[in-house]
Coordinates of N, CA and C in Angstrom, one line a residue:
Chain A
A1 N 0.8 -1.2 0.0 CA 0.0 0.0 0.0 C 0.9 1.2 0.0
A2 N 0.4 2.3 -0.6 CA 1.2 3.5 -0.7 C 1.2 4.1 0.7
G3 N 2.4 4.8 0.9 CA 2.5 5.5 2.2 C 2.0 6.9 2.1
V4 N 2.4 7.7 3.1 CA 2.0 9.1 3.1 C 2.9 9.8 2.0
I5 N 2.2 10.6 1.3 CA 2.9 11.3 0.2 C 2.9 12.8 0.5
Q6 N 4.0 13.4 0.3 CA 4.2 14.8 0.6 C 4.7 15.5 -0.7
S7 N 4.2 16.7 -1.0 CA 4.7 17.4 -2.1 C 4.7 18.9 -1.8
P8 N 5.7 19.6 -2.4 CA 6.9 19.1 -3.1 C 7.9 18.5 -2.0
R9 N 8.9 17.8 -2.5 CA 9.9 17.3 -1.6 C 10.9 18.3 -1.2
H10 N 11.1 19.3 -2.1 CA 12.0 20.4 -1.8 C 11.4 21.7 -2.3
L11 N 11.6 22.7 -1.6 CA 11.0 24.0 -1.9 C 12.0 25.1 -1.5
I12 N 12.3 26.0 -2.4 CA 13.1 27.2 -2.0 C 12.3 28.4 -2.2
K13 N 12.2 29.2 -1.2 CA 11.4 30.5 -1.3 C 12.3 31.6 -0.7
E14 N 11.9 32.8 -1.0 CA 12.6 34.0 -0.5 C 11.8 34.5 0.7
K15 N 12.4 35.3 1.5 CA 11.8 35.9 2.7 C 10.5 36.7 2.2
R16 N 9.5 36.6 3.0 CA 8.2 37.3 2.8 C 7.3 36.6 1.7
E17 N 7.8 35.6 1.1 CA 7.0 34.9 0.1 C 6.1 33.9 0.9
T18 N 5.2 33.3 0.1 CA 4.3 32.3 0.7 C 4.6 30.9 0.1
A19 N 4.2 29.9 0.9 CA 4.5 28.5 0.4 C 3.3 27.6 0.8
T20 N 3.0 26.6 0.0 CA 2.0 25.7 0.3 C 2.5 24.3 0.2
L21 N 2.4 23.5 1.3 CA 2.9 22.2 1.4 C 1.7 21.3 1.4
K22 N 1.8 20.2 0.7 CA 0.6 19.2 0.6 C 1.0 17.9 1.2
C23 N -0.1 17.3 1.7 CA 0.1 15.9 2.4 C -1.1 15.1 1.9
Y24 N -0.7 13.9 1.5 CA -1.8 12.9 1.1 C -1.6 11.7 2.0
P25 N -2.6 11.5 2.9 CA -2.5 10.4 3.9 C -2.6 9.1 3.3
I26 N -2.3 8.1 4.0 CA -2.6 6.7 3.6 C -4.1 6.5 3.4
S27 N -4.4 5.7 2.4 CA -5.8 5.4 2.1 C -6.6 5.0 3.4
R28 N -7.7 5.7 3.6 CA -8.7 5.5 4.7 C -8.2 6.1 6.0
H29 N -7.0 6.7 6.0 CA -6.6 7.4 7.2 C -7.3 8.7 7.3
D30 N -7.9 9.1 8.4 CA -8.7 10.3 8.5 C -8.1 11.3 9.4
T31 N -6.9 11.1 10.0 CA -6.3 12.0 10.9 C -4.9 12.4 10.3
V32 N -4.6 13.6 10.3 CA -3.3 14.1 9.7 C -2.7 15.0 10.8
Y33 N -1.4 14.9 10.9 CA -0.6 15.7 11.8 C 0.5 16.4 11.0
W34 N 0.9 17.6 11.4 CA 2.0 18.3 10.8 C 3.1 18.5 11.9
Y35 N 4.3 18.3 11.5 CA 5.5 18.5 12.4 C 6.5 19.3 11.6
Q36 N 7.3 20.1 12.4 CA 8.4 20.9 11.9 C 9.6 20.4 12.5
Q37 N 10.7 20.1 11.7 CA 12.0 19.7 12.3 C 13.0 20.7 11.8
G38 N 13.5 21.6 12.7 CA 14.6 22.5 12.3 C 15.9 21.8 12.2
P39 N 16.9 22.4 11.7 CA 18.2 21.8 11.5 C 18.8 21.3 12.9
G40 N 19.1 20.0 12.9 CA 19.6 19.4 14.2 C 18.7 19.4 15.3
Q41 N 17.4 19.5 15.1 CA 16.4 19.5 16.2 C 15.4 18.4 16.1
D42 N 14.7 18.2 17.1 CA 13.7 17.1 17.1 C 12.4 17.7 16.4
P43 N 11.6 16.8 15.9 CA 10.3 17.3 15.3 C 9.4 17.9 16.3
Q44 N 8.8 19.0 16.0 CA 7.8 19.7 16.8 C 6.5 19.7 16.2
F45 N 5.5 19.4 17.0 CA 4.1 19.3 16.6 C 3.6 20.7 16.2
L46 N 2.9 20.8 15.1 CA 2.3 22.0 14.6 C 0.8 22.0 14.8
I47 N 0.2 21.1 14.2 CA -1.3 21.1 14.1 C -1.8 19.7 13.6
S48 N -3.0 19.4 14.0 CA -3.6 18.1 13.6 C -5.0 18.3 13.1
F49 N -5.5 17.4 12.3 CA -6.9 17.4 11.8 C -7.4 16.0 11.9
Y50 N -8.7 16.0 12.3 CA -9.5 14.7 12.3 C -10.8 14.9 11.6
E51 N -11.1 14.1 10.6 CA -12.3 14.2 9.9 C -12.6 15.7 9.4
K52 N -11.5 16.3 8.9 CA -11.6 17.6 8.3 C -11.7 18.8 9.2
M53 N -11.7 18.4 10.5 CA -11.8 19.5 11.5 C -10.4 19.6 12.3
Q54 N -10.0 20.8 12.6 CA -8.8 20.9 13.4 C -9.0 20.2 14.8
S55 N -8.0 19.5 15.1 CA -8.1 18.7 16.3 C -7.3 19.3 17.5
D56 N -6.0 19.5 17.2 CA -5.1 20.1 18.2 C -4.2 21.1 17.5
K57 N -3.7 22.0 18.3 CA -2.8 23.0 17.8 C -1.5 23.0 18.7
G58 N -0.4 23.0 18.1 CA 0.9 23.0 18.8 C 1.5 24.4 18.6
S59 N 2.8 24.3 18.3 CA 3.6 25.6 18.2 C 3.6 26.1 16.8
I60 N 2.4 26.3 16.2 CA 2.2 26.8 14.9 C 2.1 28.3 14.9
P61 N 3.0 29.0 14.1 CA 2.9 30.5 14.1 C 1.6 30.9 13.5
D62 N 1.2 32.1 13.8 CA 0.0 32.7 13.3 C 0.1 32.9 11.8
R63 N 1.3 33.0 11.3 CA 1.5 33.2 9.8 C 1.2 31.9 9.0
F64 N 1.0 30.8 9.8 CA 0.8 29.5 9.1 C -0.7 29.2 9.3
S65 N -1.3 28.5 8.3 CA -2.6 28.0 8.5 C -2.7 26.6 7.8
A66 N -3.6 25.9 8.1 CA -3.7 24.5 7.5 C -5.2 24.1 7.4
Q67 N -5.5 23.2 6.6 CA -6.8 22.6 6.5 C -6.7 21.2 6.0
Q68 N -7.8 20.5 6.2 CA -7.9 19.1 5.7 C -9.2 19.1 4.8
F69 N -9.0 18.5 3.6 CA -10.1 18.6 2.6 C -10.9 17.3 2.7
S70 N -12.0 17.3 1.8 CA -12.9 16.2 1.9 C -12.3 14.9 1.5
D71 N -11.2 14.9 0.7 CA -10.5 13.6 0.4 C -9.5 13.3 1.4
Y72 N -9.4 14.0 2.5 CA -8.5 13.9 3.7 C -7.1 14.4 3.4
H73 N -6.8 14.8 2.2 CA -5.5 15.4 2.1 C -5.4 16.8 2.9
S74 N -4.3 17.2 3.2 CA -4.1 18.4 4.0 C -3.1 19.3 3.3
E75 N -3.3 20.6 3.5 CA -2.3 21.6 3.0 C -1.9 22.5 4.2
L76 N -0.6 22.8 4.2 CA -0.1 23.7 5.2 C 0.3 25.0 4.4
N77 N -0.3 26.1 4.7 CA 0.0 27.4 4.0 C 0.8 28.2 4.9
M78 N 1.9 28.7 4.4 CA 2.9 29.5 5.2 C 3.0 30.9 4.5
S79 N 2.8 31.9 5.2 CA 2.9 33.3 4.6 C 4.0 34.1 5.3
S80 N 4.4 35.1 4.6 CA 5.5 36.0 5.2 C 6.6 35.2 5.7
L81 N 7.2 34.4 4.9 CA 8.2 33.4 5.3 C 9.4 34.2 5.8
E82 N 10.0 33.5 6.9 CA 11.2 34.1 7.5 C 12.3 33.0 7.4
L83 N 13.5 33.5 7.6 CA 14.7 32.6 7.5 C 14.5 31.4 8.4
G84 N 14.0 31.7 9.6 CA 13.8 30.6 10.6 C 12.8 29.6 10.3
D85 N 12.0 29.8 9.2 CA 11.1 28.8 8.8 C 11.7 27.7 8.0
S86 N 13.0 27.8 7.7 CA 13.7 26.8 7.0 C 13.8 25.5 7.8
A87 N 13.2 24.5 7.3 CA 13.1 23.3 8.1 C 12.6 22.1 7.3
L88 N 12.5 21.0 7.9 CA 11.9 19.8 7.2 C 10.5 19.7 7.8
Y89 N 9.5 19.7 7.0 CA 8.1 19.6 7.4 C 7.6 18.2 7.1
F90 N 7.2 17.5 8.2 CA 6.6 16.2 8.1 C 5.1 16.2 8.3
C91 N 4.5 15.4 7.5 CA 3.1 15.0 7.7 C 3.0 13.6 8.1
A92 N 2.1 13.3 9.0 CA 1.9 11.9 9.4 C 0.4 11.7 9.4
S93 N 0.0 10.4 9.2 CA -1.4 10.1 9.2 C -1.7 8.9 10.1
S94 N -2.9 8.8 10.5 CA -3.3 7.7 11.3 C -4.8 7.4 11.1
L95 N -5.2 6.2 11.4 CA -6.6 5.8 11.3 C -7.3 6.1 12.6
G96 N -8.1 7.1 12.6 CA -8.8 7.5 13.8 C -7.9 8.3 14.7
R97 N -8.4 9.3 15.4 CA -7.6 10.2 16.2 C -7.2 9.6 17.5
Q98 N -7.8 8.5 17.9 CA -7.4 7.8 19.1 C -6.4 6.7 18.9
T99 N -5.9 6.6 17.7 CA -4.9 5.6 17.3 C -3.5 6.2 17.6
Y100 N -2.7 5.4 18.1 CA -1.4 5.9 18.6 C -0.3 5.7 17.5
E101 N -0.5 4.9 16.5 CA 0.5 4.7 15.5 C 0.4 5.6 14.4
Q102 N 1.3 6.5 14.2 CA 1.4 7.5 13.1 C 2.4 7.0 12.1
Y103 N 2.0 7.2 10.8 CA 2.8 6.9 9.7 C 3.3 8.2 9.1
F104 N 4.6 8.4 9.0 CA 5.2 9.6 8.5 C 5.5 9.6 7.0
G105 N 5.3 10.8 6.4 CA 5.8 10.9 5.1 C 7.2 11.3 5.0
P106 N 7.8 11.4 3.8 CA 9.3 11.7 3.7 C 9.7 13.1 4.0
G107 N 8.7 14.0 4.1 CA 9.0 15.3 4.5 C 9.1 16.3 3.3
T108 N 8.9 17.5 3.5 CA 9.2 18.6 2.5 C 10.3 19.5 3.2
R109 N 11.4 19.6 2.4 CA 12.5 20.5 2.9 C 12.3 21.9 2.4
L110 N 12.0 22.8 3.3 CA 11.8 24.2 2.9 C 13.0 25.0 3.2
T111 N 13.5 25.7 2.2 CA 14.6 26.6 2.4 C 14.2 28.0 2.1
V112 N 14.3 28.9 3.1 CA 14.0 30.3 2.9 C 15.3 31.1 2.8
T113 N 15.4 31.8 1.7 CA 16.7 32.6 1.5 C 16.4 34.1 1.6
Chain B
A1 N 2.2 18.4 31.6 CA 2.7 18.2 30.3 C 3.8 17.1 30.2
Q2 N 3.8 16.4 29.2 CA 4.8 15.3 29.0 C 6.0 15.8 28.4
S3 N 7.1 15.1 28.7 CA 8.4 15.5 28.1 C 9.2 14.2 28.0
V4 N 10.2 14.3 27.1 CA 11.1 13.1 26.8 C 12.5 13.6 26.8
T5 N 13.4 12.9 27.5 CA 14.8 13.2 27.6 C 15.6 12.0 27.0
Q6 N 16.4 12.3 26.0 CA 17.3 11.3 25.5 C 18.7 11.7 26.0
L7 N 19.2 10.8 26.8 CA 20.4 11.2 27.6 C 21.7 11.3 26.8
D8 N 21.7 10.7 25.6 CA 23.0 10.7 24.8 C 22.7 11.3 23.5
S9 N 23.4 12.4 23.1 CA 23.1 13.0 21.8 C 23.9 12.2 20.7
Q10 N 25.0 11.6 21.1 CA 25.7 10.8 20.1 C 26.2 9.5 20.7
V11 N 26.1 8.4 20.0 CA 26.6 7.1 20.5 C 27.3 6.4 19.4
P12 N 28.7 6.4 19.5 CA 29.5 5.6 18.6 C 29.7 4.2 19.1
V13 N 29.6 3.2 18.2 CA 29.7 1.8 18.6 C 30.3 1.0 17.5
F14 N 31.1 0.0 17.8 CA 31.7 -0.8 16.7 C 30.6 -1.8 16.2
E15 N 30.8 -2.2 15.0 CA 29.9 -3.2 14.4 C 29.9 -4.5 15.2
E16 N 28.7 -5.1 15.3 CA 28.5 -6.3 16.0 C 28.5 -6.2 17.5
A17 N 28.8 -5.0 18.0 CA 28.7 -4.7 19.4 C 27.3 -4.5 19.8
P18 N 26.9 -4.7 21.1 CA 25.6 -4.3 21.6 C 25.5 -2.8 21.8
V19 N 24.2 -2.3 21.8 CA 24.0 -0.8 22.0 C 22.8 -0.6 22.8
E20 N 22.8 0.4 23.6 CA 21.6 0.9 24.3 C 21.5 2.4 24.2
L21 N 20.3 2.8 23.7 CA 20.0 4.2 23.6 C 19.0 4.5 24.7
R22 N 19.3 5.5 25.5 CA 18.5 5.8 26.7 C 17.5 6.9 26.5
C23 N 16.3 6.6 27.1 CA 15.2 7.5 27.0 C 14.4 7.5 28.3
N24 N 14.2 8.7 28.9 CA 13.4 8.9 30.1 C 12.3 9.8 29.7
Y25 N 11.1 9.6 30.4 CA 10.0 10.4 30.1 C 9.4 10.9 31.4
S26 N 8.6 12.0 31.3 CA 7.9 12.5 32.4 C 6.5 12.8 32.0
S27 N 5.6 12.3 32.8 CA 4.1 12.5 32.6 C 3.4 12.1 33.8
S28 N 2.3 12.8 34.1 CA 1.5 12.5 35.2 C 0.4 11.6 34.9
V29 N 0.2 11.2 33.7 CA -0.8 10.3 33.3 C -0.2 9.1 32.5
S30 N -1.1 8.2 32.1 CA -0.6 7.1 31.3 C 0.0 7.6 30.0
V31 N 1.1 6.9 29.7 CA 1.8 7.3 28.5 C 1.9 6.1 27.5
Y32 N 2.2 6.5 26.3 CA 2.4 5.5 25.2 C 3.7 6.0 24.6
L33 N 4.6 5.0 24.4 CA 6.0 5.3 24.1 C 6.4 4.7 22.8
F34 N 7.2 5.4 22.1 CA 7.6 5.0 20.7 C 9.1 5.3 20.5
W35 N 9.7 4.5 19.6 CA 11.0 4.8 19.1 C 10.9 4.9 17.6
Y36 N 11.4 6.0 17.0 CA 11.4 6.2 15.6 C 12.9 6.3 15.1
V37 N 13.2 5.9 13.9 CA 14.5 6.0 13.3 C 14.4 6.9 12.1
Q38 N 15.4 7.7 11.9 CA 15.5 8.6 10.8 C 16.8 8.5 10.1
Y39 N 16.8 8.0 8.9 CA 18.0 7.9 8.1 C 18.2 9.2 7.4
P40 N 19.4 9.5 7.0 CA 19.7 10.8 6.4 C 18.8 11.1 5.2
N41 N 18.2 12.3 5.3 CA 17.3 12.9 4.3 C 16.1 12.0 4.1
Q42 N 15.7 11.3 5.1 CA 14.5 10.5 5.0 C 13.5 10.9 6.1
G43 N 12.3 10.3 6.0 CA 11.3 10.5 7.0 C 11.5 9.7 8.2
L44 N 10.6 9.7 9.1 CA 10.6 8.9 10.4 C 9.9 7.6 10.2
Q45 N 10.6 6.6 10.6 CA 10.1 5.2 10.5 C 9.9 4.6 11.9
L46 N 8.7 4.1 12.2 CA 8.5 3.5 13.5 C 9.3 2.2 13.7
L47 N 10.0 2.2 14.8 CA 10.8 1.0 15.2 C 10.0 0.1 16.1
L48 N 9.4 0.7 17.1 CA 8.6 -0.1 18.0 C 7.7 0.8 18.9
K49 N 6.8 0.2 19.6 CA 5.9 1.0 20.4 C 5.5 0.3 21.6
Y50 N 5.2 1.0 22.7 CA 4.7 0.4 23.9 C 3.3 1.1 24.2
L51 N 2.3 0.3 24.2 CA 0.9 0.9 24.5 C 0.4 0.3 25.8
S52 N 0.6 -1.0 26.0 CA 0.2 -1.7 27.2 C 0.7 -3.1 27.2
G53 N 0.5 -3.8 28.3 CA 0.9 -5.2 28.3 C 2.3 -5.5 28.6
S54 N 2.9 -6.4 27.9 CA 4.3 -6.8 28.2 C 5.2 -5.6 28.2
T55 N 6.1 -5.5 29.2 CA 7.0 -4.3 29.2 C 8.1 -4.4 28.2
L56 N 8.4 -5.6 27.7 CA 9.5 -5.8 26.8 C 8.8 -5.9 25.4
V57 N 9.2 -4.9 24.6 CA 8.6 -4.9 23.2 C 9.7 -5.1 22.2
K58 N 9.3 -5.8 21.2 CA 10.2 -6.1 20.1 C 9.8 -5.3 18.9
G59 N 10.8 -4.8 18.1 CA 10.5 -4.0 17.0 C 11.2 -4.6 15.7
I60 N 11.3 -3.7 14.7 CA 11.9 -4.1 13.5 C 13.4 -4.1 13.6
N61 N 14.1 -4.7 12.7 CA 15.5 -4.6 12.5 C 16.2 -5.1 13.8
G62 N 15.6 -6.0 14.6 CA 16.3 -6.6 15.7 C 16.3 -5.7 17.0
F63 N 15.6 -4.6 17.0 CA 15.6 -3.7 18.1 C 14.5 -4.2 19.1
E64 N 14.8 -3.9 20.4 CA 13.8 -4.1 21.4 C 13.9 -3.0 22.5
A65 N 12.9 -2.8 23.2 CA 12.9 -1.8 24.3 C 12.1 -2.3 25.5
E66 N 12.5 -1.8 26.6 CA 11.8 -2.2 27.9 C 11.2 -1.0 28.6
F67 N 9.9 -1.1 28.8 CA 9.2 0.0 29.6 C 9.4 -0.3 31.0
N68 N 9.9 0.7 31.7 CA 10.1 0.6 33.2 C 9.4 1.8 33.8
K69 N 8.2 1.5 34.4 CA 7.4 2.6 34.9 C 8.0 3.2 36.2
S70 N 8.7 2.4 37.0 CA 9.3 2.9 38.3 C 10.4 3.9 38.0
Q71 N 11.1 3.6 36.9 CA 12.3 4.5 36.5 C 11.9 5.4 35.4
T72 N 10.7 5.4 35.0 CA 10.2 6.2 33.9 C 11.1 6.2 32.7
S73 N 11.5 5.0 32.3 CA 12.4 4.8 31.2 C 11.9 3.9 30.1
F74 N 12.4 4.1 28.9 CA 12.1 3.3 27.8 C 13.3 3.2 26.9
H75 N 14.3 2.4 27.4 CA 15.6 2.3 26.7 C 15.5 1.4 25.5
L76 N 16.2 1.7 24.4 CA 16.2 0.9 23.2 C 17.5 0.1 23.2
R77 N 17.4 -1.1 22.8 CA 18.6 -2.0 22.8 C 18.6 -2.8 21.5
K78 N 19.9 -3.2 21.1 CA 20.1 -4.1 20.1 C 21.3 -4.9 20.4
P79 N 21.3 -6.2 20.4 CA 22.4 -7.0 20.8 C 23.6 -7.0 19.9
S80 N 23.4 -6.7 18.6 CA 24.5 -6.7 17.7 C 24.2 -5.7 16.5
V81 N 24.9 -4.6 16.5 CA 24.5 -3.6 15.5 C 25.3 -3.8 14.2
H82 N 24.7 -3.3 13.1 CA 25.3 -3.3 11.8 C 25.5 -1.9 11.3
I83 N 26.4 -1.8 10.3 CA 26.7 -0.5 9.7 C 25.4 0.2 9.3
S84 N 24.5 -0.5 8.8 CA 23.2 0.0 8.3 C 22.3 0.6 9.4
D85 N 22.7 0.4 10.6 CA 21.9 0.9 11.7 C 22.3 2.4 12.0
T86 N 23.3 2.9 11.4 CA 23.7 4.3 11.5 C 22.6 5.2 11.1
A87 N 22.1 6.0 12.1 CA 20.9 6.8 11.8 C 20.7 7.7 13.1
E88 N 19.7 8.5 13.0 CA 19.2 9.3 14.2 C 18.0 8.6 14.8
Y89 N 18.0 8.4 16.1 CA 16.9 7.7 16.7 C 16.2 8.6 17.7
F90 N 14.9 8.7 17.6 CA 14.0 9.5 18.4 C 13.1 8.7 19.3
C91 N 13.1 9.1 20.5 CA 12.1 8.5 21.5 C 11.0 9.5 21.5
A92 N 9.7 9.0 21.6 CA 8.6 9.9 21.6 C 7.5 9.4 22.5
V93 N 6.7 10.3 23.0 CA 5.6 10.0 23.9 C 4.3 10.6 23.4
S94 N 3.3 9.8 23.6 CA 1.9 10.3 23.3 C 1.1 10.1 24.6
V95 N 0.4 11.1 25.0 CA -0.4 11.0 26.2 C -1.8 10.7 25.9
G96 N -2.4 9.8 26.6 CA -3.7 9.3 26.3 C -4.8 10.1 26.9
S97 N -5.3 11.1 26.3 CA -6.5 11.8 26.7 C -7.0 12.7 25.6
G98 N -8.3 12.8 25.6 CA -8.9 13.8 24.6 C -8.6 13.6 23.2
S99 N -7.9 14.6 22.7 CA -7.8 14.8 21.2 C -6.8 13.9 20.5
A100 N -6.5 14.2 19.3 CA -5.6 13.4 18.5 C -4.3 13.3 19.2
R101 N -3.6 12.2 18.9 CA -2.5 11.8 19.6 C -1.2 12.3 19.1
Q102 N -1.0 13.6 19.2 CA 0.3 14.2 18.7 C 1.4 13.6 19.6
L103 N 2.6 13.6 19.0 CA 3.8 13.0 19.6 C 4.7 14.1 20.1
T104 N 5.3 13.9 21.2 CA 6.3 14.8 21.7 C 7.6 14.0 21.6
F105 N 8.6 14.6 20.9 CA 9.8 13.9 20.7 C 10.9 14.3 21.6
G106 N 11.9 13.4 21.8 CA 13.1 13.7 22.5 C 14.0 14.4 21.5
S107 N 15.2 14.8 21.9 CA 16.1 15.6 21.1 C 16.9 14.7 20.1
G108 N 16.8 13.4 20.2 CA 17.4 12.5 19.3 C 18.8 12.0 19.7
T109 N 19.1 10.8 19.3 CA 20.4 10.2 19.5 C 21.0 9.8 18.2
Q110 N 22.1 10.3 17.8 CA 22.8 9.9 16.6 C 23.6 8.6 16.9
L111 N 23.2 7.5 16.3 CA 23.9 6.3 16.5 C 24.9 6.1 15.3
T112 N 26.1 6.0 15.5 CA 27.1 5.8 14.5 C 27.8 4.4 14.7
V113 N 27.6 3.6 13.7 CA 28.2 2.2 13.8 C 29.5 2.2 13.0
L114 N 30.6 1.9 13.7 CA 32.0 2.0 13.1 C 32.4 0.6 12.7
P115 N 33.1 0.5 11.6 CA 33.6 -0.8 11.1 C 34.7 -1.3 11.9

């Protein structure tokens, strides 16, 4: 079965630009999580969605927004990009929000110049 | 709030030697514990998990971990490592209550297997 798909895999943007990251969960998975991993750091939880509704919010900046669509894919929208936003952004999916096992995608590496 | 501490940022070990990567957690409620591995420029892969039941859990690639509630630890072990085990290892905790089960990660341990 196909795993979690993230696109694009690499993205280069300039300061103050916007970026959109996409996540396609495993088939039938209804819960999506976004994590940010800065250089040499551990992944930090940003936000999660269950059944197209926001479930929990972590350390997500106000400049970022996200949503989950009817086909369960999710998009992370990032505006007014800053140098500090350069990171690896992971999406994970699970079946049901009470499930503990999350499957991670390969990540999108965002570089802000 | 829960937190995870990985006591060693880097662990060098010779091939075929045993290894232990240490992880301690803090939480006032029931916890669910995980070990993930991250190879260079790749995503996170689940090695093993502890949800309940037997405190010794076995995972993929010959790894195992033991949940010790009294010491609040969940150390990862492998009796004989291979060069291909070189990677970053993250311990993570998920607290069981309410909403979706986001993970809190430790700072990671870089395991380097030397020939």
